[in-house]
Amino acid sequence: MGGFFGVAAKKDCVFDLFFGIDYHSHLGTRRAGMAVYDQEKGFDRAIHNIENAPFRTKFDREVNSMQGSVGIGCISDFEPQPLIVRSHHGTYAITTVGRINNLEELVGHAFENGSSHFLEMSGGKVNATELTACLINQKDTLADGIRNAQELIDGSMTMLLLTKDGLVAARDRMGRTPLIVGKKEGATCVSFESFAYLNLGYRDEYSLGPGEIVRITADGY
């Protein structure tokens, strides 16, 4: 399983991002990651193994060194993420939660559509988040790319993208995993579980429907 959390704020978002991810720690035990965007410093990312130490301990240094007004992060039982991707859409970070039953078929499909390679993880597996980004990049816009990925994936894939302009969140088309938007003054967040942001002062704002895609900024969604 796994879970993710994202924040778009008018001020620095790292404190809320750190604790919002930490509140999802019960959903995964292997890896965790954070990515932020700052207008002056650009993208910054950290990924750690959390098998032998909790998220809060592993990312204690990052919460004091990272800065940015927009960020995403995840707890994962599988692939390392978020990934930072440079494409014709510009640079973005992406994290996903789901299962791809036809992964090898989609890797072949990607090669046929111009992809030259994928980085293998230990055990020879392709990173499902990297494959999802590849499917997104086959289309002219992020929204069309996300729809392309959702249509081609046999299984379930909920995703969260971090761009320099805000977040893009998409719930899996079968509605198997929840995705909820929270709001407080000066910031908007998106989360797998609402208690993660209620503890940070956000209120329930919107619950995405199956297959729905929303753009999120500090002002709302």
Tab-separated table of C-alpha atoms in Angstrom:
chain	number	residue	atom	x	y	z
A	1	MET	CA	0.000	0.000	0.000
A	2	GLY	CA	1.148	3.568	0.545
A	3	GLY	CA	-0.092	7.108	0.878
A	4	PHE	CA	0.809	10.632	-0.156
A	5	PHE	CA	0.292	14.226	0.898
A	6	GLY	CA	0.732	17.532	-0.924
A	7	VAL	CA	0.594	21.218	0.009
A	8	ALA	CA	0.415	24.489	-1.918
A	9	ALA	CA	0.897	27.511	0.338
A	10	LYS	CA	1.492	31.236	0.127
A	11	LYS	CA	4.392	30.820	2.565
A	12	ASP	CA	6.799	27.942	3.205
A	13	CYS	CA	4.968	24.592	3.198
A	14	VAL	CA	7.655	22.230	4.553
A	15	PHE	CA	6.331	22.013	8.136
A	16	ASP	CA	2.833	21.007	7.002
A	17	LEU	CA	4.255	18.687	4.345
A	18	PHE	CA	6.522	16.903	6.827
A	19	PHE	CA	3.783	16.169	9.335
A	20	GLY	CA	1.171	15.442	6.668
A	21	ILE	CA	3.397	12.693	5.258
A	22	ASP	CA	4.268	11.428	8.728
A	23	TYR	CA	0.574	10.921	9.516
A	24	HIS	CA	0.507	8.383	6.648
A	25	SER	CA	3.326	6.271	8.109
A	26	HIS	CA	0.984	3.397	8.958
A	27	LEU	CA	0.427	2.837	5.220
A	28	GLY	CA	3.988	1.810	4.346
A	29	THR	CA	7.200	0.518	5.865
A	30	ARG	CA	9.909	0.572	3.167
A	31	ARG	CA	10.535	3.994	1.610
A	32	ALA	CA	9.472	7.603	1.954
A	33	GLY	CA	10.177	10.783	0.054
A	34	MET	CA	9.616	14.530	-0.083
A	35	ALA	CA	9.883	16.992	-2.991
A	36	VAL	CA	9.412	20.770	-2.874
A	37	TYR	CA	9.585	23.686	-5.277
A	38	ASP	CA	10.958	27.118	-4.422
A	39	GLN	CA	10.937	30.004	-6.924
A	40	GLU	CA	14.577	30.828	-6.203
A	41	LYS	CA	16.066	27.363	-5.585
A	42	GLY	CA	13.888	25.302	-7.920
A	43	PHE	CA	13.102	21.645	-7.165
A	44	ASP	CA	14.573	19.773	-4.200
A	45	ARG	CA	13.974	16.133	-3.254
A	46	ALA	CA	14.935	13.542	-0.658
A	47	ILE	CA	14.180	9.801	-0.497
A	48	HIS	CA	15.067	7.518	2.425
A	49	ASN	CA	14.695	3.879	3.404
A	50	ILE	CA	12.437	3.725	6.483
A	51	GLU	CA	12.640	-0.016	7.172
A	52	ASN	CA	14.837	0.457	10.260
A	53	ALA	CA	13.845	3.945	11.385
A	54	PRO	CA	10.581	5.934	11.268
A	55	PHE	CA	9.857	8.700	8.773
A	56	ARG	CA	10.180	11.452	11.367
A	57	THR	CA	13.701	10.378	12.317
A	58	LYS	CA	14.911	9.874	8.747
A	59	PHE	CA	13.651	13.241	7.487
A	60	ASP	CA	14.512	15.366	10.506
A	61	ARG	CA	17.387	17.025	8.614
A	62	GLU	CA	15.294	17.721	5.492
A	63	VAL	CA	12.549	19.509	7.397
A	64	ASN	CA	15.180	21.992	8.584
A	65	SER	CA	16.987	22.410	5.251
A	66	MET	CA	14.285	22.228	2.579
A	67	GLN	CA	12.240	25.251	1.594
A	68	GLY	CA	9.413	25.808	-0.843
A	69	SER	CA	5.830	26.976	-1.103
A	70	VAL	CA	4.649	23.818	-2.897
A	71	GLY	CA	5.504	20.231	-2.035
A	72	ILE	CA	4.539	16.576	-2.210
A	73	GLY	CA	5.616	13.484	-0.319
A	74	CYS	CA	4.818	9.848	0.149
A	75	ILE	CA	5.091	6.721	2.233
A	76	SER	CA	5.665	3.704	-0.013
A	77	ASP	CA	5.914	-0.067	0.327
A	78	PHE	CA	7.431	-0.406	-3.138
A	79	GLU	CA	9.337	1.956	-5.439
A	80	PRO	CA	11.425	4.962	-4.376
A	81	GLN	CA	9.572	8.218	-5.062
A	82	PRO	CA	8.722	11.073	-5.671
A	83	LEU	CA	10.563	11.239	-8.973
A	84	ILE	CA	11.598	14.503	-10.643
A	85	VAL	CA	10.876	14.369	-14.367
A	86	ARG	CA	12.023	16.717	-17.130
A	87	SER	CA	9.779	16.542	-20.188
A	88	HIS	CA	8.038	18.691	-22.805
A	89	HIS	CA	5.594	19.595	-19.997
A	90	GLY	CA	8.501	21.206	-18.169
A	91	THR	CA	9.991	19.829	-14.965
A	92	TYR	CA	7.637	18.226	-12.458
A	93	ALA	CA	7.761	15.792	-9.548
A	94	ILE	CA	5.395	12.835	-9.351
A	95	THR	CA	4.312	10.330	-6.715
A	96	THR	CA	1.769	7.527	-7.140
A	97	VAL	CA	-0.107	4.909	-5.179
A	98	GLY	CA	-1.604	1.927	-6.942
A	99	ARG	CA	-1.014	-1.305	-8.763
A	100	ILE	CA	-0.250	-1.923	-12.447
A	101	ASN	CA	-1.212	-5.440	-13.490
A	102	ASN	CA	-0.036	-5.004	-17.099
A	103	LEU	CA	3.306	-3.365	-16.329
A	104	GLU	CA	5.414	-5.356	-18.813
A	105	GLU	CA	2.866	-4.751	-21.569
A	106	LEU	CA	2.984	-1.007	-20.908
A	107	VAL	CA	6.784	-0.992	-20.916
A	108	GLY	CA	6.643	-2.503	-24.411
A	109	HIS	CA	4.000	0.049	-25.389
A	110	ALA	CA	6.290	2.844	-24.175
A	111	PHE	CA	9.219	1.550	-26.231
A	112	GLU	CA	6.984	1.478	-29.316
A	113	ASN	CA	6.061	5.116	-28.662
A	114	GLY	CA	9.596	6.432	-28.469
A	115	SER	CA	10.857	5.741	-24.923
A	116	SER	CA	14.500	4.651	-25.034
A	117	HIS	CA	14.975	3.189	-21.559
A	118	PHE	CA	13.730	2.699	-17.982
A	119	LEU	CA	15.868	2.504	-14.854
A	120	GLU	CA	15.542	-0.922	-13.215
A	121	MET	CA	15.051	-1.291	-9.485
A	122	SER	CA	16.564	-4.155	-7.508
A	123	GLY	CA	15.028	-7.431	-8.684
A	124	GLY	CA	14.784	-6.154	-12.265
A	125	LYS	CA	11.436	-4.403	-11.819
A	126	VAL	CA	10.576	-1.129	-13.537
A	127	ASN	CA	9.555	1.704	-11.224
A	128	ALA	CA	5.765	2.012	-11.635
A	129	THR	CA	5.905	5.751	-10.963
A	130	GLU	CA	8.502	6.214	-13.724
A	131	LEU	CA	6.300	4.225	-16.106
A	132	THR	CA	3.279	6.348	-15.176
A	133	ALA	CA	5.265	9.523	-15.918
A	134	CYS	CA	6.267	8.051	-19.283
A	135	LEU	CA	2.605	7.477	-20.173
A	136	ILE	CA	1.728	11.018	-19.092
A	137	ASN	CA	4.473	12.425	-21.307
A	138	GLN	CA	2.993	10.792	-24.410
A	139	LYS	CA	0.331	13.509	-24.602
A	140	ASP	CA	0.444	17.269	-25.147
A	141	THR	CA	-0.965	18.337	-21.749
A	142	LEU	CA	-0.657	16.960	-18.231
A	143	ALA	CA	-4.409	16.410	-18.001
A	144	ASP	CA	-4.523	14.472	-21.281
A	145	GLY	CA	-1.422	12.557	-20.223
A	146	ILE	CA	-2.993	11.552	-16.922
A	147	ARG	CA	-6.110	10.383	-18.740
A	148	ASN	CA	-3.898	8.408	-21.119
A	149	ALA	CA	-2.182	6.679	-18.209
A	150	GLN	CA	-5.487	5.922	-16.477
A	151	GLU	CA	-6.930	4.402	-19.648
A	152	LEU	CA	-3.902	2.217	-20.389
A	153	ILE	CA	-3.248	0.951	-16.850
A	154	ASP	CA	-4.952	-2.290	-15.871
A	155	GLY	CA	-5.333	-1.871	-12.137
A	156	SER	CA	-5.472	1.248	-10.019
A	157	MET	CA	-3.300	4.356	-10.081
A	158	THR	CA	-3.808	7.523	-8.033
A	159	MET	CA	-1.212	10.206	-8.668
A	160	LEU	CA	0.012	13.569	-7.439
A	161	LEU	CA	2.199	15.917	-9.491
A	162	LEU	CA	4.191	18.912	-8.285
A	163	THR	CA	4.776	21.693	-10.818
A	164	LYS	CA	6.168	25.200	-10.411
A	165	ASP	CA	2.576	26.481	-10.664
A	166	GLY	CA	1.018	24.172	-8.049
A	167	LEU	CA	-0.199	20.599	-7.673
A	168	VAL	CA	-2.133	18.322	-10.005
A	169	ALA	CA	-3.980	15.483	-8.258
A	170	ALA	CA	-5.795	12.590	-9.936
A	171	ARG	CA	-7.814	9.835	-8.314
A	172	ASP	CA	-7.758	6.354	-9.862
A	173	ARG	CA	-10.563	5.813	-12.351
A	174	MET	CA	-12.141	2.965	-10.361
A	175	GLY	CA	-12.249	5.015	-7.155
A	176	ARG	CA	-10.424	2.354	-5.146
A	177	THR	CA	-8.347	4.863	-3.185
A	178	PRO	CA	-9.620	8.122	-1.623
A	179	LEU	CA	-8.238	11.572	-2.367
A	180	ILE	CA	-9.378	14.583	-0.348
A	181	VAL	CA	-8.650	18.312	-0.572
A	182	GLY	CA	-8.260	20.341	2.624
A	183	LYS	CA	-8.176	24.136	3.053
A	184	LYS	CA	-7.024	26.683	5.575
A	185	GLU	CA	-6.114	30.353	5.292
A	186	GLY	CA	-3.192	30.714	2.916
A	187	ALA	CA	-2.827	27.029	2.005
A	188	THR	CA	-4.528	24.077	0.297
A	189	CYS	CA	-3.553	20.439	0.734
A	190	VAL	CA	-4.456	17.067	-0.749
A	191	SER	CA	-4.321	13.842	1.218
A	192	PHE	CA	-5.212	10.176	1.298
A	193	GLU	CA	-6.661	10.519	4.794
A	194	SER	CA	-8.404	13.585	6.186
A	195	PHE	CA	-7.106	13.202	9.743
A	196	ALA	CA	-3.613	13.966	8.388
A	197	TYR	CA	-4.605	17.563	7.617
A	198	LEU	CA	-7.243	18.104	10.308
A	199	ASN	CA	-4.398	17.867	12.828
A	200	LEU	CA	-2.667	20.700	10.922
A	201	GLY	CA	-5.616	23.100	10.995
A	202	TYR	CA	-7.136	22.370	7.574
A	203	ARG	CA	-10.849	21.770	7.040
A	204	ASP	CA	-12.528	19.389	4.609
A	205	GLU	CA	-12.943	21.107	1.251
A	206	TYR	CA	-13.558	18.522	-1.493
A	207	SER	CA	-13.412	14.782	-2.175
A	208	LEU	CA	-12.362	13.778	-5.696
A	209	GLY	CA	-14.554	11.387	-7.652
A	210	PRO	CA	-13.227	8.347	-9.555
A	211	GLY	CA	-10.944	9.445	-12.404
A	212	GLU	CA	-11.228	13.130	-11.484
A	213	ILE	CA	-8.273	15.489	-11.975
A	214	VAL	CA	-7.871	18.790	-10.093
A	215	ARG	CA	-5.270	21.551	-10.053
A	216	ILE	CA	-4.420	22.866	-6.593
A	217	THR	CA	-2.898	26.213	-5.615
A	218	ALA	CA	-2.631	28.070	-2.316
A	219	ASP	CA	-5.946	29.767	-3.137
A	220	GLY	CA	-7.908	26.531	-3.632
A	221	TYR	CA	-8.613	23.836	-6.198
